[in-house]
Amino acid sequence: MKRTLLLASAAMGLLCATATPALAGTTADLLKRLHEKRILSDEEYQELLKNESAEAASAPAAPPVTPDASGGGRTVRMTDSGVGFEMGDVTLKFSGSVNGFYVHDNGEAPSATNSVVGGVATVGGKSSAIRNGLLPGFLKVEVMTRQGGWDVGAHFGMYPGINSVNYAAGGGANSPGNPRGLQTAGIDFRQTYLTFGRSGFGEVKIGRDIGLFASEQILNDITLLSSGTPAGNVAPSNTTLGRIGVGYIYTDFQPQITYTTPSFSGFTASLGIFEPLSSLTGPDEANKEPGFQGKLVYDGKFGGVGTRLWAAGIRQKHNVIAGPDYTSWGWDAGAKVTVGPLTLVGTYYDASGLGTTALNLFDTDGLGNKRDSHGFYLQGLATFGKVSVGGSYGESSLDYANAADALANPTLVDKNSSWVGQLRYGLTSWVTLLSEYVHTKSEAHNGNQASSDAVAAGAILFF
């Protein structure tokens, strides 16, 4: 009995030595560990456990929780997902990503026959870089709550790269790279938007976020997590191209007011008005009307086959200062099908006056005469445990506006295309290791062509 009391005193002393009161079950857990280690006999363990239960039953109840300004209790708990916490009815969540890759790009030496205006294949020989892939790093901060029956939220997304940029070259945080000492990386503040919605109503988004047109194409692209076509590997900026310009036009992050419906049997629709974008290469504009974008998505299963189908569109009128006005438009559609370990994706787009690679790049002949464009990619990814093997092929084509355009711009890009092979390994739930091979080819309307080969290896982390 004396030994039992000594052990009990030691156990209780250990608990009291902590700076905060013991939580429910702490004493029982400690006694169980002492019993498992044979420090306590069966009889001693049962006796002490009985005493601990009696003390817990006679302990005073916890004081009531004082409500905070949000209307909930002044309690803090971890969020169910992501990194963050809930305080009353307010949720603060942090999510983000970091990546880096070694990229070796092998392009052709410059010549008169491989000059392609708007081409994305590398011309200029070999280069190596440590750089971001298609994604820069990002940190997203979200504050969400429920007020008056509405789910509301504020969302901020910062996207820093690991490479130094040359702000003087134009392009902001995504300017061409500046691989010199005493330089800094750029922070692309892509997302600043608010949301409000509720069950049966849907959701309204106001601010800067990813567009609707071509968003599904990039979000389902396997090169989103890796490198794809490097572009600018000698002096890398925040991102590579991935499959941008070799399968789809970049959706971009744009100021918008967008409404998304609730899900109706797997269908959701989004419609938004957007800040009008001026041409990057055409005549000067003073646009007076907003742009419009919309998207329809279906998510469902047919038997054991997971299916995601989508169609999206874009339209904007361009008011040219010295020349005729024109209206640009485009649409894209695609499907993602998952059967067992295999996921297949197929997408297509068609556009007029939108250009290629980026929105409104090479969109007209410089006088406001529209150029048509179209493209697609096909992709497969097979996953076996922690290992995934994928591949894809895609191309983007750009047509002349007219015969005069053909005479004036003989080396304008006709088609950019690429093959991608990728290997992934899920090191942890956060970290994925990736390696990739990419063959890119650019062809001009006059027959000029260039090709390059790149290999990449690195890792990406999401939390």
Coordinates of C-alpha atoms in Angstrom, one line a residue:
M1 CA 0.0 0.0 0.0
K2 CA 2.9 2.3 0.8
R3 CA 4.4 1.7 -2.6
T4 CA 1.0 2.5 -4.2
L5 CA 0.7 5.8 -2.4
L6 CA 4.3 6.8 -3.4
L7 CA 3.6 6.0 -7.1
A8 CA 0.3 7.8 -7.0
S9 CA 2.0 10.9 -5.5
A10 CA 4.7 10.7 -8.2
A11 CA 2.1 10.5 -10.9
M12 CA 0.0 13.4 -9.5
G13 CA 3.2 15.5 -9.0
L14 CA 4.1 15.0 -12.6
L15 CA 0.7 16.2 -13.7
C16 CA 0.7 19.2 -11.4
A17 CA 4.2 20.3 -12.7
T18 CA 2.6 21.3 -16.0
A19 CA 1.7 25.0 -16.5
T20 CA -1.9 24.3 -17.4
P21 CA -4.6 22.1 -15.8
A22 CA -4.6 18.5 -16.8
L23 CA -7.1 17.6 -19.6
A24 CA -9.8 15.0 -19.1
G25 CA -8.2 11.5 -19.3
T26 CA -4.6 12.7 -18.8
T27 CA -4.2 10.9 -15.4
A28 CA -5.8 7.7 -16.8
D29 CA -3.4 7.8 -19.7
L30 CA -0.4 8.2 -17.5
L31 CA -1.5 5.4 -15.2
K32 CA -2.1 3.1 -18.2
R33 CA 1.5 3.8 -19.4
L34 CA 2.9 3.0 -15.9
H35 CA 0.9 -0.2 -15.9
E36 CA 2.1 -1.2 -19.4
K37 CA 5.7 -0.6 -18.4
R38 CA 5.2 -3.0 -15.4
I39 CA 5.8 -0.1 -12.9
L40 CA 2.3 -0.6 -11.5
S41 CA 0.9 -4.1 -10.7
D42 CA -2.6 -5.0 -11.8
E43 CA -4.0 -4.4 -8.3
E44 CA -2.2 -1.1 -7.9
Y45 CA -3.4 0.1 -11.4
Q46 CA -7.0 -0.8 -10.7
E47 CA -7.0 0.9 -7.3
L48 CA -5.4 4.2 -8.6
L49 CA -7.7 4.2 -11.6
K50 CA -10.7 3.9 -9.3
N51 CA -9.5 6.8 -7.2
E52 CA -8.9 9.0 -10.3
S53 CA -12.4 8.3 -11.5
A54 CA -13.9 9.3 -8.1
E55 CA -11.9 12.6 -8.1
A56 CA -13.0 13.5 -11.6
A57 CA -16.7 12.9 -10.7
S58 CA -16.4 15.3 -7.7
A59 CA -14.5 18.0 -9.6
P60 CA -16.4 21.3 -10.1
A61 CA -17.9 22.0 -13.5
A62 CA -15.9 24.2 -16.0
P63 CA -17.0 27.8 -16.0
P64 CA -19.3 28.9 -18.8
V65 CA -17.8 30.3 -22.0
T66 CA -18.3 34.0 -22.6
P67 CA -19.5 34.7 -26.1
D68 CA -17.1 36.8 -28.3
A69 CA -18.0 39.6 -30.7
S70 CA -18.7 37.1 -33.5
G71 CA -21.5 35.6 -31.5
G72 CA -19.8 32.2 -30.9
G73 CA -17.9 30.9 -27.9
R74 CA -14.5 32.2 -27.2
T75 CA -12.9 28.9 -28.2
V76 CA -10.1 28.1 -30.6
R77 CA -9.9 24.8 -32.5
M78 CA -8.0 23.6 -35.6
T79 CA -9.8 23.6 -38.9
D80 CA -10.8 20.3 -40.4
S81 CA -8.5 20.8 -43.4
G82 CA -5.6 23.0 -44.3
V83 CA -3.6 24.9 -41.8
G84 CA -5.6 27.3 -39.6
F85 CA -8.1 27.6 -36.8
E86 CA -11.7 28.4 -35.9
M87 CA -12.5 31.0 -33.3
G88 CA -16.2 31.1 -32.6
D89 CA -17.8 31.2 -36.0
V90 CA -14.8 32.7 -37.8
T91 CA -12.4 30.5 -39.7
L92 CA -8.9 31.6 -40.6
K93 CA -7.1 29.3 -43.0
F94 CA -3.7 29.3 -44.7
S95 CA -2.9 27.2 -47.7
G96 CA 0.0 27.3 -50.1
S97 CA 2.7 25.7 -52.2
V98 CA 6.4 25.8 -52.8
N99 CA 8.3 24.2 -55.7
G100 CA 11.6 24.2 -57.4
F101 CA 13.1 22.4 -60.4
Y102 CA 16.4 21.8 -62.2
V103 CA 15.6 22.5 -65.8
H104 CA 18.0 21.8 -68.7
D105 CA 16.8 23.2 -72.1
N106 CA 18.5 22.2 -75.4
G107 CA 17.5 24.6 -78.2
E108 CA 18.8 25.1 -81.7
A109 CA 21.4 27.7 -82.6
P110 CA 19.8 30.8 -84.1
S111 CA 19.5 30.8 -87.9
A112 CA 17.4 32.3 -90.7
T113 CA 15.3 29.2 -91.0
N114 CA 14.2 28.8 -87.3
S115 CA 13.0 32.3 -86.7
V116 CA 9.3 32.1 -85.6
V117 CA 7.5 35.2 -84.4
G118 CA 5.3 33.9 -81.5
G119 CA 7.1 30.6 -81.3
V120 CA 7.7 29.0 -77.9
A121 CA 10.4 26.5 -78.8
T122 CA 13.8 27.6 -77.5
V123 CA 16.3 29.1 -80.0
G124 CA 19.7 29.9 -78.6
G125 CA 21.5 26.7 -77.6
K126 CA 21.7 24.9 -74.2
S127 CA 20.9 26.4 -70.8
S128 CA 20.4 25.2 -67.2
A129 CA 18.4 26.8 -64.4
I130 CA 17.1 26.3 -60.9
R131 CA 13.6 27.7 -61.2
N132 CA 9.9 27.5 -60.5
G133 CA 7.7 25.4 -62.7
L134 CA 4.4 26.5 -64.3
L135 CA 3.3 27.4 -60.8
P136 CA 5.2 29.9 -58.7
G137 CA 5.0 29.5 -55.0
F138 CA 1.9 30.8 -53.4
L139 CA 0.4 31.6 -50.0
K140 CA -3.4 32.0 -49.8
V141 CA -5.0 33.5 -46.7
E142 CA -8.8 33.1 -46.2
V143 CA -11.1 34.5 -43.6
M144 CA -14.6 33.0 -43.6
T145 CA -17.7 33.2 -41.4
R146 CA -21.5 33.1 -41.4
Q147 CA -23.5 36.2 -40.8
G148 CA -27.2 36.7 -41.1
G149 CA -27.6 33.4 -42.9
W150 CA -24.9 34.2 -45.5
D151 CA -21.5 32.5 -45.9
V152 CA -19.0 35.3 -46.5
G153 CA -15.3 35.3 -47.0
A154 CA -12.2 37.4 -47.8
H155 CA -9.5 35.8 -49.9
F156 CA -5.9 36.9 -50.6
G157 CA -3.4 35.0 -52.8
M158 CA 0.3 36.0 -53.0
Y159 CA 2.4 34.2 -55.6
P160 CA 6.2 34.7 -55.1
G161 CA 8.8 33.1 -57.4
I162 CA 12.2 31.9 -56.4
N163 CA 14.0 33.6 -59.3
S164 CA 15.0 37.3 -59.4
V165 CA 13.1 39.5 -61.9
N166 CA 13.9 42.6 -63.9
Y167 CA 11.1 45.0 -63.2
A168 CA 12.6 47.5 -65.7
A169 CA 11.8 45.1 -68.5
G170 CA 8.0 45.4 -67.9
G171 CA 5.6 42.8 -66.8
G172 CA 5.7 43.4 -63.1
A173 CA 6.5 40.5 -60.8
N174 CA 6.5 38.2 -63.9
S175 CA 9.1 40.2 -65.8
P176 CA 12.0 38.5 -67.5
G177 CA 14.5 37.0 -65.1
N178 CA 17.6 38.8 -63.8
P179 CA 20.0 36.2 -62.6
R180 CA 22.5 38.5 -60.8
G181 CA 23.6 39.0 -57.3
L182 CA 21.7 41.5 -55.0
Q183 CA 18.4 41.0 -56.8
T184 CA 15.0 40.0 -55.5
A185 CA 12.2 37.7 -56.5
G186 CA 8.8 39.1 -57.5
I187 CA 5.5 38.7 -55.6
D188 CA 2.5 38.4 -57.9
F189 CA -0.6 39.3 -55.9
R190 CA -3.0 37.4 -58.2
Q191 CA -6.0 37.0 -55.9
T192 CA -7.9 39.6 -53.9
Y193 CA -11.6 38.9 -53.8
L194 CA -14.6 38.6 -51.6
T195 CA -17.4 36.0 -51.7
F196 CA -20.9 35.7 -50.3
G197 CA -23.5 32.9 -50.8
R198 CA -25.8 30.4 -49.1
S199 CA -27.5 27.1 -49.8
G200 CA -30.0 27.4 -52.6
F201 CA -28.6 30.7 -53.8
G202 CA -25.1 29.9 -55.1
E203 CA -22.1 32.3 -54.7
V204 CA -21.1 35.7 -55.8
K205 CA -17.4 36.6 -56.2
I206 CA -16.1 40.2 -56.5
G207 CA -12.4 41.0 -57.0
R208 CA -9.4 39.5 -58.8
D209 CA -9.2 35.7 -59.4
I210 CA -8.7 33.2 -62.2
G211 CA -10.9 33.6 -65.3
L212 CA -13.6 31.2 -66.5
F213 CA -12.5 30.8 -70.2
A214 CA -9.7 28.2 -70.4
S215 CA -9.5 27.8 -66.6
E216 CA -10.3 24.1 -66.8
Q217 CA -7.7 23.5 -69.4
I218 CA -4.8 24.7 -67.2
L219 CA -6.2 23.3 -64.0
N220 CA -6.4 19.8 -65.5
D221 CA -3.0 20.0 -67.2
I222 CA -0.3 17.6 -65.7
T223 CA 2.4 20.2 -66.3
L224 CA 0.7 22.5 -63.8
L225 CA 2.7 20.7 -61.1
S226 CA 5.9 20.6 -63.1
S227 CA 7.7 22.6 -65.9
G228 CA 6.4 21.8 -69.4
T229 CA 7.9 24.1 -72.1
P230 CA 10.5 26.1 -70.2
A231 CA 10.6 29.5 -72.1
G232 CA 13.3 31.9 -71.0
N233 CA 15.5 29.4 -69.3
V234 CA 18.7 31.5 -69.6
A235 CA 17.1 34.2 -67.4
P236 CA 14.0 32.5 -65.8
S237 CA 11.1 34.6 -64.5
N238 CA 8.5 33.4 -62.0
T239 CA 7.1 30.6 -64.2
T240 CA 7.6 28.3 -67.1
L241 CA 5.0 28.0 -69.9
G242 CA 3.8 24.4 -69.1
R243 CA 1.4 23.8 -71.9
I244 CA 0.3 27.4 -72.3
G245 CA 0.5 28.2 -76.0
V246 CA 0.8 24.6 -76.9
G247 CA -2.7 23.4 -76.2
Y248 CA -4.6 26.4 -74.8
I249 CA -4.6 30.1 -74.2
Y250 CA -3.7 31.3 -70.7
T251 CA -6.9 32.1 -68.7
D252 CA -5.1 34.7 -66.5
F253 CA -6.2 36.3 -63.2
Q254 CA -8.6 39.1 -63.9
P255 CA -10.9 41.6 -62.1
Q256 CA -14.4 40.3 -62.2
I257 CA -17.9 40.0 -60.7
T258 CA -19.0 36.4 -61.1
Y259 CA -22.0 34.4 -60.0
T260 CA -22.0 30.6 -59.7
T261 CA -25.2 28.6 -59.2
P262 CA -25.7 25.9 -56.7
S263 CA -25.2 22.3 -58.0
F264 CA -28.2 20.9 -59.8
S265 CA -27.7 17.1 -60.2
G266 CA -24.0 17.7 -60.8
F267 CA -24.3 20.8 -63.0
T268 CA -23.0 24.2 -62.0
A269 CA -23.0 27.4 -64.1
S270 CA -20.9 30.5 -63.7
L271 CA -21.4 33.9 -65.5
G272 CA -19.2 37.0 -65.0
I273 CA -18.5 40.5 -66.2
F274 CA -14.8 41.2 -66.5
E275 CA -12.4 44.2 -66.8
P276 CA -11.9 44.7 -70.6
L277 CA -8.4 43.8 -71.8
S278 CA -6.6 45.7 -74.5
S279 CA -4.5 44.0 -77.2
L280 CA -0.9 43.3 -76.4
T281 CA 0.2 43.6 -80.0
G282 CA -2.6 45.3 -81.8
P283 CA -3.6 49.0 -82.2
D284 CA -4.2 51.3 -79.2
E285 CA -7.7 50.9 -77.6
A286 CA -10.0 52.8 -75.3
N287 CA -12.4 50.1 -74.4
K288 CA -15.8 51.2 -73.1
E289 CA -17.6 47.9 -72.4
P290 CA -16.9 45.0 -70.0
G291 CA -15.9 41.6 -71.2
F292 CA -18.1 38.6 -70.5
Q293 CA -17.2 35.0 -69.6
G294 CA -19.2 32.0 -68.7
K295 CA -18.6 28.3 -67.8
L296 CA -20.8 25.2 -67.4
V297 CA -19.4 22.2 -65.5
Y298 CA -20.8 18.7 -64.9
D299 CA -19.3 16.4 -62.2
G300 CA -20.7 12.9 -61.8
K301 CA -20.2 9.2 -62.0
F302 CA -21.4 6.6 -64.5
G303 CA -21.0 3.3 -62.8
G304 CA -17.4 3.3 -61.6
V305 CA -16.3 6.0 -64.1
G306 CA -15.7 9.5 -62.7
T307 CA -16.6 12.2 -65.2
R308 CA -16.0 15.9 -65.4
L309 CA -17.3 17.8 -68.5
W310 CA -17.1 21.5 -69.2
A311 CA -17.7 24.2 -71.7
A312 CA -16.7 27.9 -71.4
G313 CA -16.8 31.0 -73.4
I314 CA -15.5 34.6 -73.6
R315 CA -16.5 37.7 -75.5
Q316 CA -15.3 41.3 -75.5
K317 CA -15.7 44.4 -77.8
H318 CA -12.5 46.3 -78.6
N319 CA -12.8 50.0 -79.2
V320 CA -9.8 50.9 -81.4
I321 CA -8.7 54.5 -81.2
A322 CA -7.5 54.8 -84.8
G323 CA -9.3 52.1 -86.7
P324 CA -12.4 49.9 -86.8
D325 CA -13.8 48.3 -83.6
Y326 CA -13.8 44.5 -83.4
T327 CA -15.3 41.9 -81.1
S328 CA -13.1 39.0 -79.9
W329 CA -14.6 35.7 -78.8
G330 CA -13.7 32.2 -78.0
W331 CA -14.9 28.9 -76.5
D332 CA -13.4 25.8 -75.0
A333 CA -14.7 22.4 -74.1
G334 CA -13.3 19.3 -72.5
A335 CA -13.7 16.1 -70.6
K336 CA -11.9 14.4 -67.7
V337 CA -12.6 10.7 -67.2
T338 CA -11.2 8.5 -64.4
V339 CA -11.4 4.7 -64.6
G340 CA -9.6 2.9 -61.8
P341 CA -5.9 4.1 -61.8
L342 CA -6.2 5.9 -65.2
T343 CA -7.3 9.5 -65.8
L344 CA -7.8 10.8 -69.3
V345 CA -8.3 14.4 -70.4
G346 CA -9.2 15.9 -73.8
T347 CA -9.7 19.6 -74.5
Y348 CA -10.3 21.8 -77.5
Y349 CA -10.7 25.6 -78.1
D350 CA -11.6 27.9 -80.9
A351 CA -11.3 31.7 -81.0
S352 CA -11.3 34.8 -83.1
G353 CA -9.5 38.0 -82.1
L354 CA -8.0 36.3 -79.0
G355 CA -4.6 35.4 -80.4
T356 CA -2.4 32.7 -79.0
T357 CA -0.5 31.8 -75.8
A358 CA -1.9 34.8 -73.8
L359 CA -5.2 36.6 -74.1
N360 CA -4.9 39.2 -76.9
L361 CA -1.4 38.3 -78.0
F362 CA -1.0 38.4 -81.8
D363 CA -4.8 38.7 -81.9
T364 CA -4.9 41.1 -84.9
D365 CA -2.7 42.2 -87.8
G366 CA -2.1 45.5 -86.1
L367 CA -4.9 47.3 -87.9
G368 CA -7.7 45.6 -86.0
N369 CA -8.3 42.7 -88.5
K370 CA -8.8 39.6 -86.4
R371 CA -6.8 36.5 -86.5
D372 CA -8.5 33.1 -85.8
S373 CA -6.9 30.5 -83.5
H374 CA -7.6 27.0 -82.2
G375 CA -5.9 24.2 -80.4
F376 CA -6.2 21.1 -78.2
Y377 CA -4.4 18.6 -76.0
L378 CA -4.8 14.9 -75.1
Q379 CA -3.5 13.6 -71.8
G380 CA -3.3 10.4 -69.8
L381 CA -2.1 9.8 -66.2
A382 CA -1.9 6.4 -64.5
T383 CA -1.4 6.1 -60.7
F384 CA -0.2 3.0 -58.9
G385 CA 0.2 3.7 -55.2
K386 CA 2.6 6.5 -54.8
V387 CA 3.9 6.4 -58.4
S388 CA 2.2 8.1 -61.3
V389 CA 3.2 8.0 -65.0
G390 CA 1.7 10.5 -67.5
G391 CA 2.0 11.9 -71.0
S392 CA 0.3 14.4 -73.2
Y393 CA 0.4 16.0 -76.7
G394 CA -1.0 19.4 -77.6
E395 CA -0.9 22.2 -80.1
S396 CA -2.0 25.7 -80.7
S397 CA -2.5 27.2 -84.2
L398 CA -2.9 30.8 -85.4
D399 CA -4.3 31.9 -88.8
Y400 CA -3.6 35.0 -90.8
A401 CA -6.2 37.8 -90.8
N402 CA -6.0 38.2 -94.6
A403 CA -3.6 38.1 -97.5
A404 CA -2.0 41.4 -96.6
D405 CA -1.2 40.0 -93.2
A406 CA 0.5 37.1 -94.8
L407 CA 2.7 39.4 -96.9
A408 CA 3.6 41.6 -94.0
N409 CA 4.3 38.9 -91.4
P410 CA 5.8 35.8 -93.2
T411 CA 7.4 34.4 -90.0
L412 CA 4.3 34.6 -87.9
V413 CA 3.8 31.4 -85.9
D414 CA 1.5 28.9 -87.6
K415 CA 1.6 26.2 -84.9
N416 CA 3.2 25.5 -81.6
S417 CA 3.2 21.9 -80.3
S418 CA 4.7 19.7 -77.6
W419 CA 5.0 16.2 -76.3
V420 CA 5.3 15.7 -72.6
G421 CA 6.4 12.6 -70.5
Q422 CA 6.2 12.8 -66.7
L423 CA 7.0 10.6 -63.7
R424 CA 5.7 11.4 -60.2
Y425 CA 6.4 10.0 -56.8
G426 CA 4.3 10.9 -53.7
L427 CA 7.0 11.2 -51.1
T428 CA 4.5 12.4 -48.4
S429 CA 1.0 13.7 -48.3
W430 CA 2.5 17.2 -48.8
V431 CA 5.5 16.6 -51.1
T432 CA 5.6 15.2 -54.6
L433 CA 8.8 14.5 -56.5
L434 CA 8.6 14.9 -60.3
S435 CA 10.7 14.4 -63.4
E436 CA 9.8 15.3 -66.9
Y437 CA 10.8 15.3 -70.6
V438 CA 9.4 17.9 -73.0
H439 CA 9.8 18.2 -76.8
T440 CA 8.6 21.5 -78.2
K441 CA 8.2 22.5 -81.8
S442 CA 7.3 25.9 -83.4
E443 CA 6.4 26.3 -87.1
A444 CA 6.0 29.6 -89.0
H445 CA 3.6 30.2 -91.9
N446 CA 6.6 30.5 -94.3
G447 CA 8.0 27.1 -93.4
N448 CA 10.5 28.2 -90.8
Q449 CA 10.6 25.9 -87.8
A450 CA 12.4 25.4 -84.5
S451 CA 12.5 22.6 -81.9
S452 CA 13.9 22.2 -78.4
D453 CA 14.1 19.4 -75.8
A454 CA 14.0 19.9 -72.1
V455 CA 14.3 17.8 -69.0
A456 CA 13.2 18.8 -65.5
A457 CA 13.5 17.3 -62.1
G458 CA 12.4 18.7 -58.7
A459 CA 9.6 18.7 -56.2
I460 CA 6.4 20.5 -55.3
L461 CA 4.8 20.9 -51.8
F462 CA 1.2 21.7 -51.0
F463 CA -0.3 22.4 -47.6

